[in-house]
PDB file of C-alpha atoms in Angstrom:
ATOM      1  CA  MET A   1      10.395   1.317  18.867  1.00 91.00           C
ATOM      2  CA  LYS A   2       9.381   2.386  15.362  1.00 96.00           C
ATOM      3  CA  TYR A   3       6.984   0.063  13.556  1.00 98.00           C
ATOM      4  CA  ALA A   4       5.871  -0.187   9.945  1.00 98.00           C
ATOM      5  CA  LEU A   5       2.182  -0.658   9.165  1.00 98.00           C
ATOM      6  CA  VAL A   6       1.429  -2.339   5.845  1.00 98.00           C
ATOM      7  CA  THR A   7      -2.228  -2.307   4.831  1.00 98.00           C
ATOM      8  CA  GLY A   8      -3.345  -5.282   2.795  1.00 96.00           C
ATOM      9  CA  GLY A   9      -0.210  -6.972   4.045  1.00 96.00           C
ATOM     10  CA  SER A  10      -1.274 -10.607   4.097  1.00 95.00           C
ATOM     11  CA  ARG A  11      -0.871 -11.480   0.419  1.00 94.00           C
ATOM     12  CA  GLY A  12       0.814 -10.528  -2.847  1.00 94.00           C
ATOM     13  CA  ILE A  13       2.779  -7.296  -2.929  1.00 96.00           C
ATOM     14  CA  GLY A  14       1.754  -6.525   0.660  1.00 97.00           C
ATOM     15  CA  ARG A  15       3.235  -9.767   1.941  1.00 97.00           C
ATOM     16  CA  ALA A  16       6.452  -9.182  -0.003  1.00 97.00           C
ATOM     17  CA  VAL A  17       6.697  -5.687   1.496  1.00 98.00           C
ATOM     18  CA  CYS A  18       6.228  -7.024   5.038  1.00 98.00           C
ATOM     19  CA  ILE A  19       8.982  -9.576   4.529  1.00 98.00           C
ATOM     20  CA  LYS A  20      11.364  -7.076   2.922  1.00 98.00           C
ATOM     21  CA  LEU A  21      10.896  -4.576   5.750  1.00 98.00           C
ATOM     22  CA  ALA A  22      11.473  -7.358   8.271  1.00 98.00           C
ATOM     23  CA  GLN A  23      14.690  -8.289   6.473  1.00 97.00           C
ATOM     24  CA  ALA A  24      15.798  -4.702   7.094  1.00 96.00           C
ATOM     25  CA  GLY A  25      15.105  -5.197  10.814  1.00 97.00           C
ATOM     26  CA  THR A  26      11.890  -3.178  10.975  1.00 98.00           C
ATOM     27  CA  PRO A  27       9.069  -4.441  13.219  1.00 98.00           C
ATOM     28  CA  VAL A  28       6.002  -4.939  11.039  1.00 98.00           C
ATOM     29  CA  ILE A  29       2.269  -4.595  11.646  1.00 98.00           C
ATOM     30  CA  ILE A  30       0.391  -6.684   9.090  1.00 98.00           C
ATOM     31  CA  ASN A  31      -3.059  -5.337   8.329  1.00 98.00           C
ATOM     32  CA  TYR A  32      -5.649  -7.486   6.616  1.00 97.00           C
ATOM     33  CA  VAL A  33      -9.423  -7.633   6.388  1.00 95.00           C
ATOM     34  CA  SER A  34     -10.528 -11.272   6.141  1.00 92.00           C
ATOM     35  CA  ASN A  35      -7.965 -13.968   5.253  1.00 94.00           C
ATOM     36  CA  ASP A  36      -6.756 -15.128   8.673  1.00 95.00           C
ATOM     37  CA  ASP A  37      -4.715 -18.020   7.306  1.00 96.00           C
ATOM     38  CA  ALA A  38      -2.778 -15.857   4.848  1.00 96.00           C
ATOM     39  CA  ALA A  39      -2.146 -13.237   7.536  1.00 97.00           C
ATOM     40  CA  ARG A  40      -0.805 -15.817   9.989  1.00 97.00           C
ATOM     41  CA  GLN A  41       1.445 -17.255   7.294  1.00 97.00           C
ATOM     42  CA  THR A  42       2.892 -13.823   6.567  1.00 97.00           C
ATOM     43  CA  LEU A  43       3.398 -13.247  10.282  1.00 98.00           C
ATOM     44  CA  THR A  44       5.243 -16.565  10.562  1.00 97.00           C
ATOM     45  CA  GLU A  45       7.577 -15.552   7.739  1.00 97.00           C
ATOM     46  CA  VAL A  46       8.263 -12.186   9.366  1.00 97.00           C
ATOM     47  CA  GLU A  47       8.982 -13.713  12.771  1.00 97.00           C
ATOM     48  CA  ALA A  48      11.237 -16.337  11.182  1.00 97.00           C
ATOM     49  CA  LEU A  49      13.558 -13.447  10.338  1.00 97.00           C
ATOM     50  CA  GLY A  50      13.947 -12.659  14.030  1.00 97.00           C
ATOM     51  CA  VAL A  51      11.844  -9.507  13.799  1.00 97.00           C
ATOM     52  CA  LYS A  52       8.742  -8.646  15.787  1.00 97.00           C
ATOM     53  CA  GLY A  53       5.525  -8.884  13.821  1.00 97.00           C
ATOM     54  CA  GLU A  54       1.899  -8.270  14.723  1.00 97.00           C
ATOM     55  CA  LEU A  55      -1.479  -8.697  13.064  1.00 98.00           C
ATOM     56  CA  LEU A  56      -3.969  -5.830  12.963  1.00 98.00           C
ATOM     57  CA  LYS A  57      -7.288  -6.769  11.415  1.00 97.00           C
ATOM     58  CA  PHE A  58      -9.459  -3.968  10.071  1.00 97.00           C
ATOM     59  CA  ASP A  59     -11.173  -2.844   6.887  1.00 96.00           C
ATOM     60  CA  ALA A  60      -9.281   0.055   5.284  1.00 96.00           C
ATOM     61  CA  ALA A  61     -12.592   1.394   3.985  1.00 96.00           C
ATOM     62  CA  SER A  62     -14.060   1.774   7.493  1.00 97.00           C
ATOM     63  CA  PRO A  63     -12.964   4.856   9.466  1.00 97.00           C
ATOM     64  CA  GLU A  64     -14.545   3.474  12.638  1.00 97.00           C
ATOM     65  CA  ALA A  65     -12.685   0.168  12.393  1.00 97.00           C
ATOM     66  CA  ILE A  66      -9.412   2.003  11.705  1.00 97.00           C
ATOM     67  CA  GLU A  67      -9.783   4.249  14.736  1.00 97.00           C
ATOM     68  CA  GLN A  68     -10.644   1.349  17.035  1.00 97.00           C
ATOM     69  CA  ALA A  69      -7.777  -0.842  15.823  1.00 97.00           C
ATOM     70  CA  ILE A  70      -5.100   1.841  16.008  1.00 97.00           C
ATOM     71  CA  ASP A  71      -6.375   3.183  19.340  1.00 97.00           C
ATOM     72  CA  LYS A  72      -6.100  -0.331  20.761  1.00 97.00           C
ATOM     73  CA  TRP A  73      -2.623  -0.834  19.308  1.00 97.00           C
ATOM     74  CA  GLU A  74      -1.368   2.459  20.715  1.00 97.00           C
ATOM     75  CA  SER A  75      -2.829   1.719  24.157  1.00 96.00           C
ATOM     76  CA  GLU A  76      -0.789  -1.504  24.216  1.00 96.00           C
ATOM     77  CA  HIS A  77       2.416   0.142  22.926  1.00 96.00           C
ATOM     78  CA  ASN A  78       3.012   3.183  25.092  1.00 91.00           C
ATOM     79  CA  ASP A  79       6.661   3.510  24.095  1.00 92.00           C
ATOM     80  CA  ASP A  80       6.247   2.632  20.425  1.00 95.00           C
ATOM     81  CA  TYR A  81       4.927   4.424  17.370  1.00 96.00           C
ATOM     82  CA  ILE A  82       4.131   3.769  13.735  1.00 98.00           C
ATOM     83  CA  GLY A  83       6.746   5.647  11.736  1.00 98.00           C
ATOM     84  CA  ILE A  84       6.381   3.883   8.389  1.00 98.00           C
ATOM     85  CA  LEU A  85       3.055   3.540   6.618  1.00 98.00           C
ATOM     86  CA  VAL A  86       2.604   1.571   3.405  1.00 98.00           C
ATOM     87  CA  ASN A  87      -0.859   2.207   1.980  1.00 98.00           C
ATOM     88  CA  ASN A  88      -1.113  -0.971  -0.051  1.00 97.00           C
ATOM     89  CA  ALA A  89      -4.743  -2.017   0.483  1.00 97.00           C
ATOM     90  CA  GLY A  90      -6.739  -1.965  -2.723  1.00 95.00           C
ATOM     91  CA  ILE A  91      -9.279  -3.943  -4.703  1.00 94.00           C
ATOM     92  CA  ARG A  92     -10.246  -4.329  -8.353  1.00 93.00           C
ATOM     93  CA  LYS A  93     -13.792  -4.557  -9.658  1.00 96.00           C
ATOM     94  CA  ASP A  94     -13.247  -4.216 -13.389  1.00 95.00           C
ATOM     95  CA  ASN A  95     -16.071  -3.404 -15.760  1.00 97.00           C
ATOM     96  CA  LEU A  96     -16.765  -1.152 -18.720  1.00 98.00           C
ATOM     97  CA  MET A  97     -18.100   2.123 -17.388  1.00 97.00           C
ATOM     98  CA  ILE A  98     -21.364   1.803 -19.299  1.00 98.00           C
ATOM     99  CA  PHE A  99     -22.096  -1.371 -17.306  1.00 98.00           C
ATOM    100  CA  MET A 100     -20.435  -0.336 -14.027  1.00 98.00           C
ATOM    101  CA  GLN A 101     -22.616  -0.514 -10.944  1.00 98.00           C
ATOM    102  CA  ASN A 102     -22.564   2.042  -8.140  1.00 98.00           C
ATOM    103  CA  GLU A 103     -21.045  -0.455  -5.703  1.00 97.00           C
ATOM    104  CA  GLU A 104     -18.261  -1.332  -8.163  1.00 98.00           C
ATOM    105  CA  TRP A 105     -17.306   2.336  -8.295  1.00 98.00           C
ATOM    106  CA  ASN A 106     -17.748   3.064  -4.590  1.00 98.00           C
ATOM    107  CA  ASP A 107     -16.074  -0.073  -3.239  1.00 97.00           C
ATOM    108  CA  VAL A 108     -12.880   0.493  -5.226  1.00 98.00           C
ATOM    109  CA  LEU A 109     -12.603   4.173  -4.278  1.00 98.00           C
ATOM    110  CA  ASN A 110     -13.505   3.512  -0.649  1.00 97.00           C
ATOM    111  CA  THR A 111     -10.709   0.992  -0.148  1.00 97.00           C
ATOM    112  CA  THR A 112      -7.921   2.630  -2.140  1.00 96.00           C
ATOM    113  CA  LEU A 113      -8.546   6.359  -1.824  1.00 97.00           C
ATOM    114  CA  ASN A 114     -10.656   6.781   1.304  1.00 98.00           C
ATOM    115  CA  GLY A 115      -8.575   4.143   3.074  1.00 97.00           C
ATOM    116  CA  PHE A 116      -5.451   6.172   2.363  1.00 98.00           C
ATOM    117  CA  PHE A 117      -7.141   9.265   3.807  1.00 98.00           C
ATOM    118  CA  TYR A 118      -8.502   7.638   6.966  1.00 98.00           C
ATOM    119  CA  ILE A 119      -5.330   5.771   7.898  1.00 98.00           C
ATOM    120  CA  THR A 120      -2.795   8.423   6.949  1.00 98.00           C
ATOM    121  CA  ARG A 121      -4.666  11.187   8.743  1.00 98.00           C
ATOM    122  CA  ARG A 122      -4.840   9.030  11.854  1.00 97.00           C
ATOM    123  CA  LEU A 123      -1.092   8.360  11.924  1.00 97.00           C
ATOM    124  CA  LEU A 124       0.212  11.755  10.809  1.00 97.00           C
ATOM    125  CA  LYS A 125       0.071  13.365  14.248  1.00 94.00           C
ATOM    126  CA  GLY A 126       2.475  10.816  15.700  1.00 95.00           C
ATOM    127  CA  MET A 127       4.891  11.178  12.806  1.00 97.00           C
ATOM    128  CA  MET A 128       4.800  14.966  13.021  1.00 97.00           C
ATOM    129  CA  THR A 129       5.396  14.865  16.764  1.00 95.00           C
ATOM    130  CA  LYS A 130       8.408  12.597  16.247  1.00 96.00           C
ATOM    131  CA  ARG A 131       9.532  14.728  13.275  1.00 96.00           C
ATOM    132  CA  ASN A 132      10.108  11.558  11.325  1.00 96.00           C
ATOM    133  CA  GLY A 133       8.012   9.441   9.009  1.00 98.00           C
ATOM    134  CA  ARG A 134       7.790   7.548   5.760  1.00 98.00           C
ATOM    135  CA  ILE A 135       4.537   7.203   3.824  1.00 98.00           C
ATOM    136  CA  ILE A 136       4.541   5.045   0.703  1.00 98.00           C
ATOM    137  CA  ASN A 137       1.362   4.810  -1.353  1.00 98.00           C
ATOM    138  CA  MET A 138       0.782   1.924  -3.739  1.00 98.00           C
ATOM    139  CA  ALA A 139      -0.395   3.543  -6.963  1.00 98.00           C
ATOM    140  CA  SER A 140      -0.493   1.801 -10.332  1.00 97.00           C
ATOM    141  CA  LEU A 141       0.223   2.076 -14.022  1.00 96.00           C
ATOM    142  CA  SER A 142      -3.566   2.429 -14.276  1.00 96.00           C
ATOM    143  CA  GLY A 143      -3.376   5.703 -12.350  1.00 97.00           C
ATOM    144  CA  LEU A 144      -0.782   7.124 -14.732  1.00 97.00           C
ATOM    145  CA  LYS A 145      -1.956   5.819 -18.088  1.00 95.00           C
ATOM    146  CA  GLY A 146      -5.559   4.802 -17.524  1.00 94.00           C
ATOM    147  CA  MET A 147      -6.743   1.326 -18.465  1.00 93.00           C
ATOM    148  CA  PRO A 148      -9.963   0.420 -20.300  1.00 95.00           C
ATOM    149  CA  GLY A 149     -12.309  -1.525 -18.078  1.00 96.00           C
ATOM    150  CA  GLN A 150     -10.757   0.097 -15.011  1.00 96.00           C
ATOM    151  CA  VAL A 151     -12.302   3.546 -14.833  1.00 98.00           C
ATOM    152  CA  ASN A 152     -12.927   3.062 -11.106  1.00 98.00           C
ATOM    153  CA  TYR A 153      -9.465   1.634 -10.376  1.00 97.00           C
ATOM    154  CA  SER A 154      -7.690   4.190 -12.574  1.00 98.00           C
ATOM    155  CA  ALA A 155      -9.605   7.018 -10.891  1.00 98.00           C
ATOM    156  CA  SER A 156      -8.688   5.817  -7.404  1.00 98.00           C
ATOM    157  CA  LYS A 157      -5.003   5.430  -8.238  1.00 98.00           C
ATOM    158  CA  ALA A 158      -4.775   8.745 -10.118  1.00 98.00           C
ATOM    159  CA  ALA A 159      -6.344  10.504  -7.130  1.00 98.00           C
ATOM    160  CA  LEU A 160      -3.878   8.755  -4.841  1.00 98.00           C
ATOM    161  CA  ILE A 161      -1.026  10.137  -6.931  1.00 98.00           C
ATOM    162  CA  GLY A 162      -2.398  13.664  -6.627  1.00 98.00           C
ATOM    163  CA  ALA A 163      -2.817  13.249  -2.884  1.00 98.00           C
ATOM    164  CA  THR A 164       0.767  11.983  -2.609  1.00 98.00           C
ATOM    165  CA  LYS A 165       2.159  15.104  -4.275  1.00 98.00           C
ATOM    166  CA  ALA A 166       0.057  17.466  -2.173  1.00 98.00           C
ATOM    167  CA  LEU A 167       0.675  15.781   1.181  1.00 98.00           C
ATOM    168  CA  ALA A 168       4.418  15.584   0.521  1.00 98.00           C
ATOM    169  CA  GLN A 169       4.561  19.380   0.449  1.00 98.00           C
ATOM    170  CA  GLU A 170       2.487  19.733   3.614  1.00 98.00           C
ATOM    171  CA  VAL A 171       4.635  17.505   5.809  1.00 98.00           C
ATOM    172  CA  ALA A 172       8.142  17.923   4.381  1.00 98.00           C
ATOM    173  CA  PRO A 173       9.107  20.518   7.040  1.00 97.00           C
ATOM    174  CA  ARG A 174       8.551  17.803   9.656  1.00 97.00           C
ATOM    175  CA  LYS A 175      10.961  15.418   7.905  1.00 97.00           C
ATOM    176  CA  ILE A 176       8.170  13.176   6.678  1.00 98.00           C
ATOM    177  CA  THR A 177       8.422  11.896   3.129  1.00 98.00           C
ATOM    178  CA  VAL A 178       5.455  10.858   1.007  1.00 98.00           C
ATOM    179  CA  ASN A 179       6.004   8.910  -2.186  1.00 98.00           C
ATOM    180  CA  ALA A 180       4.062   6.628  -4.493  1.00 98.00           C
ATOM    181  CA  VAL A 181       5.071   3.445  -6.257  1.00 98.00           C
ATOM    182  CA  ALA A 182       3.307   2.657  -9.534  1.00 98.00           C
ATOM    183  CA  PRO A 183       3.633  -1.012 -10.516  1.00 97.00           C
ATOM    184  CA  GLY A 184       2.702  -2.311 -13.931  1.00 94.00           C
ATOM    185  CA  PHE A 185       1.902  -5.985 -14.424  1.00 92.00           C
ATOM    186  CA  ILE A 186       3.115  -7.805 -11.322  1.00 93.00           C
ATOM    187  CA  GLU A 187       2.662 -11.490 -10.510  1.00 88.00           C
ATOM    188  CA  SER A 188       0.208 -11.417  -7.601  1.00 79.00           C
ATOM    189  CA  ASP A 189      -3.265 -12.394  -6.459  1.00 71.00           C
ATOM    190  CA  MET A 190      -4.641  -9.239  -8.058  1.00 67.00           C
ATOM    191  CA  THR A 191      -3.380 -10.153 -11.539  1.00 71.00           C
ATOM    192  CA  LYS A 192      -3.924 -13.915 -11.504  1.00 72.00           C
ATOM    193  CA  ASP A 193      -7.064 -13.530 -13.658  1.00 74.00           C
ATOM    194  CA  LEU A 194      -5.153 -11.727 -16.431  1.00 74.00           C
ATOM    195  CA  ASN A 195      -3.780 -13.381 -19.553  1.00 81.00           C
ATOM    196  CA  GLU A 196      -0.096 -13.185 -18.712  1.00 80.00           C
ATOM    197  CA  ASP A 197       1.118 -14.810 -21.949  1.00 83.00           C
ATOM    198  CA  GLU A 198      -0.583 -12.152 -24.043  1.00 87.00           C
ATOM    199  CA  LEU A 199       0.015  -9.148 -21.814  1.00 89.00           C
ATOM    200  CA  LYS A 200       3.728  -9.746 -21.314  1.00 88.00           C
ATOM    201  CA  LYS A 201       4.150  -9.189 -25.070  1.00 90.00           C
ATOM    202  CA  LEU A 202       3.332  -5.530 -24.373  1.00 91.00           C
ATOM    203  CA  VAL A 203       6.200  -5.253 -21.874  1.00 94.00           C
ATOM    204  CA  PRO A 204       9.672  -4.477 -23.289  1.00 94.00           C
ATOM    205  CA  MET A 205      11.203  -6.834 -20.710  1.00 94.00           C
ATOM    206  CA  ASN A 206       8.763  -9.521 -21.917  1.00 92.00           C
ATOM    207  CA  ARG A 207       7.664 -10.596 -18.444  1.00 92.00           C
ATOM    208  CA  PHE A 208       5.538  -9.651 -15.477  1.00 93.00           C
ATOM    209  CA  GLY A 209       7.354  -8.169 -12.506  1.00 94.00           C
ATOM    210  CA  LYS A 210       7.717  -9.898  -9.165  1.00 96.00           C
ATOM    211  CA  SER A 211       6.236  -8.745  -5.881  1.00 96.00           C
ATOM    212  CA  GLU A 212       9.721  -8.862  -4.372  1.00 97.00           C
ATOM    213  CA  GLU A 213      10.926  -6.291  -6.899  1.00 97.00           C
ATOM    214  CA  VAL A 214       8.197  -3.870  -5.869  1.00 98.00           C
ATOM    215  CA  ALA A 215       8.937  -4.581  -2.203  1.00 98.00           C
ATOM    216  CA  ALA A 216      12.615  -3.702  -2.686  1.00 98.00           C
ATOM    217  CA  LEU A 217      11.621  -0.262  -3.966  1.00 98.00           C
ATOM    218  CA  VAL A 218       9.184   0.260  -1.097  1.00 98.00           C
ATOM    219  CA  ALA A 219      11.845  -0.730   1.437  1.00 98.00           C
ATOM    220  CA  PHE A 220      14.274   1.790  -0.043  1.00 98.00           C
ATOM    221  CA  LEU A 221      11.690   4.576   0.210  1.00 98.00           C
ATOM    222  CA  ALA A 222      11.016   3.528   3.814  1.00 98.00           C
ATOM    223  CA  GLY A 223      14.670   3.803   4.790  1.00 97.00           C
ATOM    224  CA  ASP A 224      17.032   6.563   5.832  1.00 96.00           C
ATOM    225  CA  GLU A 225      18.809   6.749   2.474  1.00 96.00           C
ATOM    226  CA  SER A 226      15.668   8.110   0.791  1.00 97.00           C
ATOM    227  CA  ALA A 227      15.306  11.087   3.152  1.00 97.00           C
ATOM    228  CA  TYR A 228      15.559  13.669   0.335  1.00 98.00           C
ATOM    229  CA  ILE A 229      13.065  11.961  -1.972  1.00 98.00           C
ATOM    230  CA  THR A 230       9.474  13.104  -1.560  1.00 98.00           C
ATOM    231  CA  GLY A 231       6.424  13.786  -3.698  1.00 98.00           C
ATOM    232  CA  GLU A 232       7.630  11.322  -6.312  1.00 98.00           C
ATOM    233  CA  VAL A 233       5.784   8.653  -8.277  1.00 98.00           C
ATOM    234  CA  ILE A 234       8.189   5.877  -9.231  1.00 98.00           C
ATOM    235  CA  SER A 235       7.104   3.463 -11.942  1.00 97.00           C
ATOM    236  CA  ILE A 236       8.140  -0.180 -11.872  1.00 97.00           C
ATOM    237  CA  ASN A 237       6.731  -1.677 -15.045  1.00 95.00           C
ATOM    238  CA  GLY A 238       9.521  -3.184 -17.154  1.00 96.00           C
ATOM    239  CA  GLY A 239       9.461  -0.249 -19.570  1.00 95.00           C
ATOM    240  CA  LEU A 240       5.787  -0.660 -20.477  1.00 92.00           C
ATOM    241  CA  TYR A 241       5.015   3.010 -19.862  1.00 90.00           C
ATOM    242  CA  THR A 242       7.553   5.797 -19.311  1.00 82.00           C
TER     243      THR A 242
END
């Protein structure tokens, strides 16, 4: 059985992705780092769709925790494999660079960029053996355009975009696609501290996007119909930046 692993899958865009994949009939592994209640709620919503769901708790910034969690999962699923990976885990620690602390820089890059590296590297062998795989990386408008006050976040997402393009070329012969999705302002836990009334004036569609809209794009890239799309960065931002 082919599973999808969604990092940071308990809330926001990650939760919407888990539910959308489950609606397509894909068994889902919901990764999270700390919020047990939110993770269980997401799992309940996945299972309510008649699809198998599982929780896998680990910190995407910890290579040791990743190895232990995935080793354990694989030992309990001898006939299954993870064929879809959505690298969604990420954090924001906004600050002007002149005031930015080392931990604000390191924590953001460790979760978004290093987490992508640790998890993707760990799962690539199985995908290459099966000659099938879908990797979708959650980038951002910040990684394309750059955003003041987000030098750390913009750097991590821009690097993720570069990694997406490079890895796509490495693994394409094995029928593995690697794409990135770059949301703009999306209603989620990560943007709840932003001034939506003011910021939506910058968006031609005059609104924030919905997590479900991002999830629909991710689900398409995870499916069979996207088999000839790889190395792409697809923006979903209401026309804010093209």
